[in-house]
Coordinates of C-alpha atoms in Angstrom, one line a residue:
X121 CA 91.1 77.4 112.4
X122 CA 92.4 77.4 108.9
X123 CA 94.2 74.1 108.0
X124 CA 98.6 75.6 106.8
X125 CA 99.4 72.0 105.6
X126 CA 97.5 72.4 102.6
X127 CA 97.3 75.0 99.2
X128 CA 94.3 77.5 100.4
X129 CA 90.9 78.5 97.9
X130 CA 90.5 82.3 97.7
X131 CA 87.3 83.0 98.9
X132 CA 84.6 83.5 96.6
X133 CA 84.5 86.9 94.3
X134 CA 84.2 90.3 96.4
X135 CA 80.6 90.9 94.6
X136 CA 78.9 88.8 95.9
X137 CA 80.0 89.1 99.2
X138 CA 77.5 91.3 102.4
X139 CA 79.0 95.7 102.1
X140 CA 80.9 96.9 104.8
X141 CA 83.9 96.6 106.8
X142 CA 82.0 93.5 108.5
X143 CA 81.6 91.4 105.2
X144 CA 85.2 91.5 106.3
X145 CA 86.1 89.9 109.2
X146 CA 83.7 87.4 108.6
X147 CA 86.7 85.9 106.3
X148 CA 88.7 83.8 109.0
X149 CA 92.0 83.9 108.0
X150 CA 91.5 87.5 107.2
X151 CA 90.7 87.7 111.4
X152 CA 94.7 86.6 111.9
X153 CA 96.5 88.5 110.1
X154 CA 94.0 91.6 111.5
X155 CA 95.0 90.5 115.0
X156 CA 99.1 90.6 114.2
X157 CA 99.6 93.4 112.4
X158 CA 97.6 95.2 115.4
X159 CA 101.3 93.4 117.0
X160 CA 103.8 94.8 115.0
X161 CA 102.1 97.5 114.2
X162 CA 103.1 97.4 118.5
X163 CA 106.1 96.4 118.9
X164 CA 107.0 98.9 116.3
X165 CA 105.6 102.0 117.3
X166 CA 106.8 101.5 120.9
X167 CA 110.3 100.1 120.1
X168 CA 111.1 103.2 117.9
X169 CA 110.6 105.5 120.8
X170 CA 112.0 103.9 123.9
X171 CA 114.9 102.9 120.9
X172 CA 115.0 107.2 120.3
X173 CA 115.2 107.4 125.3
X174 CA 117.7 104.9 124.9
X175 CA 120.3 105.6 121.8
X176 CA 119.1 110.4 123.7
X177 CA 119.7 108.5 127.5
X178 CA 123.0 106.7 125.6
X179 CA 124.2 110.0 124.3
X180 CA 123.5 112.6 125.8
X181 CA 123.1 114.1 121.3
X182 CA 119.1 115.3 120.0
X183 CA 121.4 114.3 116.9
X184 CA 121.4 110.5 117.0
X185 CA 118.4 110.6 118.9
X186 CA 116.3 112.2 116.2
X187 CA 118.4 110.0 113.3
X188 CA 117.0 107.4 115.4
X189 CA 113.3 107.9 113.7
X190 CA 114.8 108.9 110.0
X191 CA 116.3 106.1 109.8
X192 CA 112.7 104.2 110.2
X193 CA 112.5 105.6 106.6
X194 CA 115.8 105.7 105.1
X195 CA 116.6 101.7 104.8
X196 CA 112.8 101.7 103.3
X197 CA 114.2 102.3 99.3
X198 CA 116.7 99.8 99.6
X199 CA 114.6 97.0 100.9
X200 CA 111.9 97.9 99.4
X201 CA 114.2 97.0 95.9
X202 CA 116.6 94.7 96.8
X203 CA 114.5 92.1 98.9
X204 CA 110.7 93.4 96.4
X205 CA 111.0 89.6 94.5
X206 CA 111.8 87.5 97.3
X207 CA 107.9 88.3 97.7
X208 CA 106.3 86.6 94.6
X209 CA 109.5 83.9 94.9
X210 CA 108.8 82.5 98.1
X211 CA 106.1 81.0 99.8
X212 CA 103.5 84.5 101.0
X213 CA 103.5 82.8 104.5
X214 CA 106.9 81.3 104.9
X215 CA 107.7 85.2 104.5
X216 CA 105.8 87.3 106.3
X217 CA 106.6 84.6 109.8
X218 CA 110.4 85.3 108.8
X219 CA 110.3 89.1 108.5
X220 CA 108.5 89.2 112.2
X221 CA 110.9 86.8 113.4
X222 CA 113.7 88.7 112.2
X223 CA 111.7 91.7 113.6
X224 CA 112.6 90.2 116.9
X225 CA 115.6 88.6 116.4
X226 CA 117.3 92.4 116.3
X227 CA 114.7 94.1 119.2
X228 CA 115.9 91.3 121.2
X229 CA 119.6 92.6 120.0
X230 CA 119.5 96.0 121.4
X231 CA 118.1 95.2 124.2
X232 CA 121.2 93.7 125.0
X233 CA 123.4 96.1 127.1
X234 CA 126.7 94.8 124.9
X235 CA 125.0 97.2 122.1
X236 CA 126.3 100.2 120.9
X237 CA 124.8 102.9 120.2
X238 CA 126.0 102.4 116.4
X239 CA 125.0 99.0 117.1
X240 CA 121.6 99.7 118.0
X241 CA 121.1 102.2 115.3
X242 CA 122.2 99.6 112.2
X243 CA 119.5 96.8 114.0
X244 CA 117.2 99.7 113.6
X245 CA 118.1 99.5 109.5
X246 CA 117.4 95.9 109.9
X247 CA 114.2 96.4 110.9
X248 CA 113.6 99.1 108.4
X249 CA 115.2 97.1 105.9
X250 CA 112.9 93.7 105.8
X251 CA 109.3 95.7 106.7
X252 CA 108.5 97.3 103.2
X253 CA 109.1 93.6 101.6
X254 CA 106.6 92.3 105.1
X255 CA 104.0 95.1 104.1
X256 CA 104.2 94.2 100.2
X257 CA 104.0 90.7 101.4
X258 CA 101.2 91.0 103.3
X259 CA 99.5 93.7 100.9
X260 CA 99.7 90.6 98.1
X261 CA 98.2 87.8 100.8
X262 CA 95.1 90.1 101.0
X263 CA 94.2 89.1 97.3
X264 CA 94.8 86.0 97.8
X265 CA 92.8 86.2 101.2
X266 CA 89.5 88.4 100.2
X267 CA 89.7 87.9 96.5
X268 CA 90.4 91.1 94.2
X269 CA 87.5 92.6 94.9
X270 CA 86.3 95.6 97.6
X271 CA 86.3 93.2 100.6
X272 CA 90.8 93.8 99.3
X273 CA 90.3 97.6 99.5
X274 CA 87.6 97.5 102.3
X275 CA 90.6 95.1 103.4
X276 CA 94.1 97.1 102.9
X277 CA 91.7 99.7 104.5
X278 CA 91.5 98.4 107.6
X279 CA 95.2 98.2 107.9
X280 CA 95.3 100.8 106.8
X281 CA 93.0 102.5 109.2
X282 CA 94.8 101.0 112.2
X283 CA 98.2 102.5 110.8
X284 CA 97.1 105.9 111.7
X285 CA 95.4 104.7 114.9
X286 CA 98.2 103.4 116.1
X287 CA 100.3 107.3 115.0
X288 CA 97.9 108.1 117.6
X289 CA 97.5 105.8 120.6
X290 CA 101.3 104.0 120.1
X291 CA 103.0 106.9 121.0
X292 CA 100.8 107.8 124.4
X293 CA 100.8 103.9 125.1
X294 CA 105.1 104.3 124.3
X295 CA 105.4 106.9 127.0
X296 CA 102.8 105.1 129.6
X297 CA 105.6 102.0 128.8
X298 CA 108.7 104.3 130.1
X299 CA 107.1 105.7 133.1
X300 CA 107.4 102.0 134.2
X301 CA 110.0 100.6 132.7
X302 CA 113.5 101.5 131.6
X303 CA 114.3 102.0 127.6
X304 CA 115.3 98.4 127.3
X305 CA 112.0 96.8 129.3
X306 CA 110.1 98.1 126.8
X307 CA 112.2 97.1 123.9
X308 CA 111.7 93.9 125.3
X309 CA 108.3 93.8 125.0
X310 CA 108.3 94.7 121.8
X311 CA 110.3 91.8 120.6
X312 CA 108.3 89.8 122.5
X313 CA 104.5 90.9 120.4
X314 CA 107.0 90.6 117.1
X315 CA 107.4 86.5 118.2
X316 CA 103.4 86.8 118.5
X317 CA 102.7 88.3 115.5
X318 CA 104.8 85.1 113.7
X319 CA 102.3 82.6 115.7
X320 CA 99.5 83.9 114.2
X321 CA 100.3 84.1 111.0
X322 CA 102.7 80.6 111.1
X323 CA 99.4 79.1 112.6
X324 CA 96.2 81.8 111.2
X325 CA 97.3 81.3 107.4
X326 CA 96.8 79.0 104.8
X327 CA 99.7 77.3 103.1
X328 CA 100.0 78.6 99.4
X329 CA 102.8 78.9 96.6
X330 CA 104.4 81.0 95.6
X331 CA 103.4 83.5 93.2
X332 CA 107.1 83.0 90.9
X333 CA 108.7 80.4 92.2
X334 CA 110.2 79.6 88.9
X335 CA 111.5 83.5 87.8
X336 CA 115.3 84.0 89.6
X337 CA 115.1 87.8 88.2
X338 CA 117.3 90.4 90.7
X339 CA 116.2 94.1 91.4
X340 CA 116.7 95.5 87.8
X341 CA 112.9 93.5 87.8
X342 CA 111.8 95.8 90.8
X343 CA 112.2 98.8 88.6
X344 CA 110.9 96.5 85.1
X345 CA 107.2 97.5 86.6
X346 CA 107.7 101.1 85.9
X347 CA 108.0 100.4 82.2
X348 CA 104.1 99.7 81.8
X349 CA 102.9 102.9 81.8
X350 CA 99.9 102.3 83.0
X351 CA 101.4 100.4 86.9
X352 CA 104.3 103.6 86.8
X353 CA 101.2 105.9 86.9
X354 CA 98.9 104.3 89.2
X355 CA 102.1 103.4 91.3
X356 CA 102.9 108.4 91.3
X357 CA 99.6 107.9 92.0
X358 CA 100.7 105.9 95.9
X359 CA 104.6 108.1 96.1
X360 CA 103.7 111.2 95.4
X361 CA 100.7 113.1 97.0
X362 CA 101.9 111.9 101.0
X363 CA 105.5 113.2 99.5
X364 CA 103.7 116.1 100.6
X365 CA 101.5 115.0 103.1
X366 CA 104.1 115.1 105.3
X367 CA 104.7 119.0 105.7
X368 CA 102.4 120.5 107.1
X369 CA 103.1 117.6 110.1
X370 CA 106.5 117.6 109.8
X371 CA 105.9 121.6 110.3
X372 CA 103.6 122.2 113.3
X373 CA 106.4 122.6 115.5
X374 CA 108.1 125.4 113.9
X375 CA 104.1 126.6 112.5
X376 CA 102.9 126.9 116.5
X377 CA 106.0 128.4 117.2
X378 CA 105.5 131.1 114.7
X379 CA 101.8 131.6 116.6
X380 CA 103.2 131.5 120.7
X381 CA 100.9 129.2 121.6
X382 CA 101.3 126.0 123.6
X383 CA 101.8 122.9 123.1
X384 CA 98.8 121.8 123.2
X385 CA 97.6 123.2 120.0
X386 CA 100.9 121.4 118.7
X387 CA 99.4 118.2 119.6
X388 CA 96.4 119.2 117.9
X389 CA 97.8 120.1 114.7
X390 CA 100.0 117.2 115.3
X391 CA 95.8 114.3 115.6
X392 CA 94.4 116.6 113.3
X393 CA 95.1 114.9 109.8
X394 CA 95.1 111.3 111.1
X395 CA 91.9 111.6 113.2
X396 CA 90.7 113.8 109.2
X397 CA 92.6 110.0 107.9
X398 CA 90.7 107.5 109.7
X399 CA 87.2 109.4 109.7
X400 CA 87.6 109.5 106.2
X401 CA 88.4 106.1 105.3
X402 CA 85.8 104.5 107.5
X403 CA 82.9 107.2 105.9
X404 CA 83.8 106.0 102.5
X405 CA 84.5 102.3 103.1
X406 CA 81.2 101.9 105.0
X407 CA 79.1 104.0 102.7
X408 CA 80.4 104.5 99.5
X409 CA 79.9 102.1 97.0
X410 CA 82.7 100.9 94.5
X411 CA 82.0 102.4 91.5
X412 CA 81.7 105.2 94.1
X413 CA 85.2 105.4 95.1
X414 CA 86.4 104.6 91.5
X415 CA 84.8 107.7 90.3
X416 CA 85.8 109.4 93.7
X417 CA 89.4 108.9 93.4
X418 CA 90.1 111.8 91.1
X419 CA 88.6 114.7 92.4
X420 CA 89.6 113.5 95.7
X421 CA 92.9 113.5 95.6
X422 CA 92.9 117.0 93.2
X423 CA 90.2 118.5 96.7
X424 CA 92.3 117.3 99.2
X425 CA 96.1 119.9 98.8
X426 CA 92.9 122.2 98.8
X427 CA 93.0 123.2 102.4
X428 CA 96.4 123.8 102.4
X429 CA 95.9 127.1 100.8
X430 CA 94.1 128.0 103.5
X431 CA 97.1 128.6 105.2
X432 CA 98.7 131.6 103.5
X433 CA 96.4 134.0 105.5
X434 CA 98.0 132.0 108.9
X435 CA 95.4 130.9 110.3
X436 CA 95.8 130.0 114.1
X437 CA 95.8 126.6 115.4
X438 CA 92.1 125.3 115.1
X439 CA 91.3 126.9 112.1
X440 CA 95.0 125.2 110.9
X441 CA 93.6 121.6 112.7
X442 CA 89.6 122.1 110.4
X443 CA 92.2 122.5 107.2
X444 CA 94.8 119.5 107.8
X445 CA 91.6 117.6 109.2
X446 CA 89.9 118.5 105.6
X447 CA 93.2 117.1 103.8
X448 CA 93.3 114.2 105.7
X449 CA 90.2 112.8 104.6
X450 CA 90.6 113.5 101.4
X451 CA 92.5 109.7 101.4
X452 CA 90.1 108.1 101.0
X453 CA 90.6 108.4 97.4
X454 CA 93.3 105.2 98.1
X455 CA 90.5 102.6 98.7
X456 CA 89.9 103.2 94.7
X457 CA 93.3 104.1 93.6
X458 CA 94.6 100.1 95.7
X459 CA 91.1 98.8 93.6
X460 CA 92.9 99.5 90.1
X461 CA 96.2 98.6 91.6
X462 CA 95.4 95.1 92.1
X463 CA 93.7 95.1 88.4
X464 CA 96.4 96.5 86.8
X465 CA 99.0 94.7 88.8
X466 CA 99.7 89.9 87.3
X467 CA 99.6 88.6 90.3
X468 CA 103.1 86.9 89.4
X469 CA 105.0 90.0 89.9
X470 CA 101.8 91.2 93.3
X471 CA 103.9 90.8 96.3
X472 CA 107.2 92.4 94.3
X473 CA 104.9 96.2 92.9
X474 CA 103.2 95.9 95.9
X475 CA 107.2 95.1 98.0
X476 CA 107.9 98.7 95.8
X477 CA 105.1 100.5 96.3
X478 CA 105.5 100.5 99.9
X479 CA 108.8 101.9 99.9
X480 CA 108.2 104.4 97.2
X481 CA 105.6 106.0 100.1
X482 CA 108.0 105.2 103.1
X483 CA 110.6 106.7 101.5
X484 CA 108.7 110.4 100.2
X485 CA 107.4 110.8 103.3
X486 CA 111.1 111.0 104.4
X487 CA 112.1 113.1 101.8
X488 CA 108.6 115.1 102.2
X489 CA 109.9 115.5 105.7
X490 CA 113.3 117.6 105.3
X491 CA 112.7 119.1 101.5
X492 CA 109.9 120.9 104.3
X493 CA 112.6 121.6 107.1
X494 CA 114.5 122.7 104.2
X495 CA 112.2 125.6 102.8
X496 CA 111.2 126.9 106.0
X497 CA 114.7 127.7 106.2
X498 CA 114.5 130.2 103.6
X499 CA 110.2 130.9 103.7
X500 CA 107.7 131.3 106.4
X501 CA 106.8 127.9 107.7
X502 CA 102.7 129.6 106.8
X503 CA 103.7 130.2 102.9
X504 CA 105.1 126.9 102.7
X505 CA 102.4 124.8 103.8
X506 CA 100.7 126.4 101.3
X507 CA 103.7 125.9 99.4
X508 CA 102.7 122.5 98.6
X509 CA 99.7 123.1 98.7
X510 CA 100.5 124.2 95.1
X511 CA 102.4 122.3 93.6
X512 CA 100.6 119.0 95.2
X513 CA 97.5 120.2 93.7
X514 CA 99.0 120.8 90.0
X515 CA 101.2 117.3 90.7
X516 CA 98.2 114.5 90.9
X517 CA 96.4 116.8 87.6
X518 CA 98.9 115.3 85.0
X519 CA 99.8 112.4 87.1
X520 CA 95.3 111.5 87.0
X521 CA 95.7 113.1 82.8
X522 CA 98.3 110.4 82.7
X523 CA 96.8 107.6 84.4
X524 CA 93.7 108.2 82.2
X525 CA 95.6 108.1 78.8
X526 CA 96.6 104.6 80.2
X527 CA 94.2 103.1 81.6
X528 CA 92.5 101.2 78.0
X529 CA 96.0 100.2 77.9
X530 CA 96.8 96.0 78.5
X531 CA 98.9 95.7 80.8
X532 CA 101.8 93.5 80.5
X533 CA 102.5 90.1 81.8
X534 CA 105.5 88.6 80.7

């Protein structure tokens, strides 16, 4: 087991390690982080489902039930800006463990029968607010554990693949749990997953000093990262695609209703993009070399939204699902983009930058879902999705041009 009483040094440079995902699992410390990720993610997904059911059972209000899901997105921006400095100002292991303990405490309070509905929603916000700090700190710590080369990219990819898989499996697990347990009982189990995650991180990761313990910068320092042209361009390349990617998923139910198809077809539409994303990442990570992934960032970004244009023809569920699988597979651009980002951000601000990046990605997904629904009130669903593809391709092309123009600029370290 990794010693926890002395600072650990980074592993050998990723370029000297064997290629492929198995090389990442050869790093002992990553295995602990991966296990903790599985537990905390399972707890998060199941608690979201169970809490939504609990709120509906208590209020019989569809609005408050759906608001429970929405609150999973909205506090990300608040936590990602006001709390981002914690990721660099304190030892990373301490930040990760405390975040898991906060989530466990919040979920445990949800279980209490005396907690009112308003309290449940506040506690849901608390879990969502610490999530970007946890995820940003974990991403920055991966660079310490795996180095800044290809192992880091593959490690990030594995965590994303697990997250996408959780969307497919987590809701099923939650549904099964709710058939044998009341909603509060299912929530109580998730408190245990957060505690186990905290234990794995405490015992399995090395103690490292804070990256910028002597800095006492306020929230303004988070946004100051965006003054660097290179970081700003790359940050937007992480933020803008998810704004549009969520459109067909957000409108899957209305589109299925527009076609007059069954709920089975709706399930096909909901699962198609995560399946494509998992397949694309696995293929890119296992087969392509780092230089190839870097060269494919721009082509994949530009091609990724072209399948949305098929919606203009109002395709049936099978053809629409194929388009979404292809769009999801193009998400493999993130492997190359991860390498660009970690190379551009100064080490002493890495946790802050990755926290902001995570918060922005989650926030724009919420905005994209709301915007898609608003547009679909006035425009047919199939044309809304096709229009999103056109706008996304134009926006991505402009951002790629800016990223290329900023590529030669030296990153500011101050």
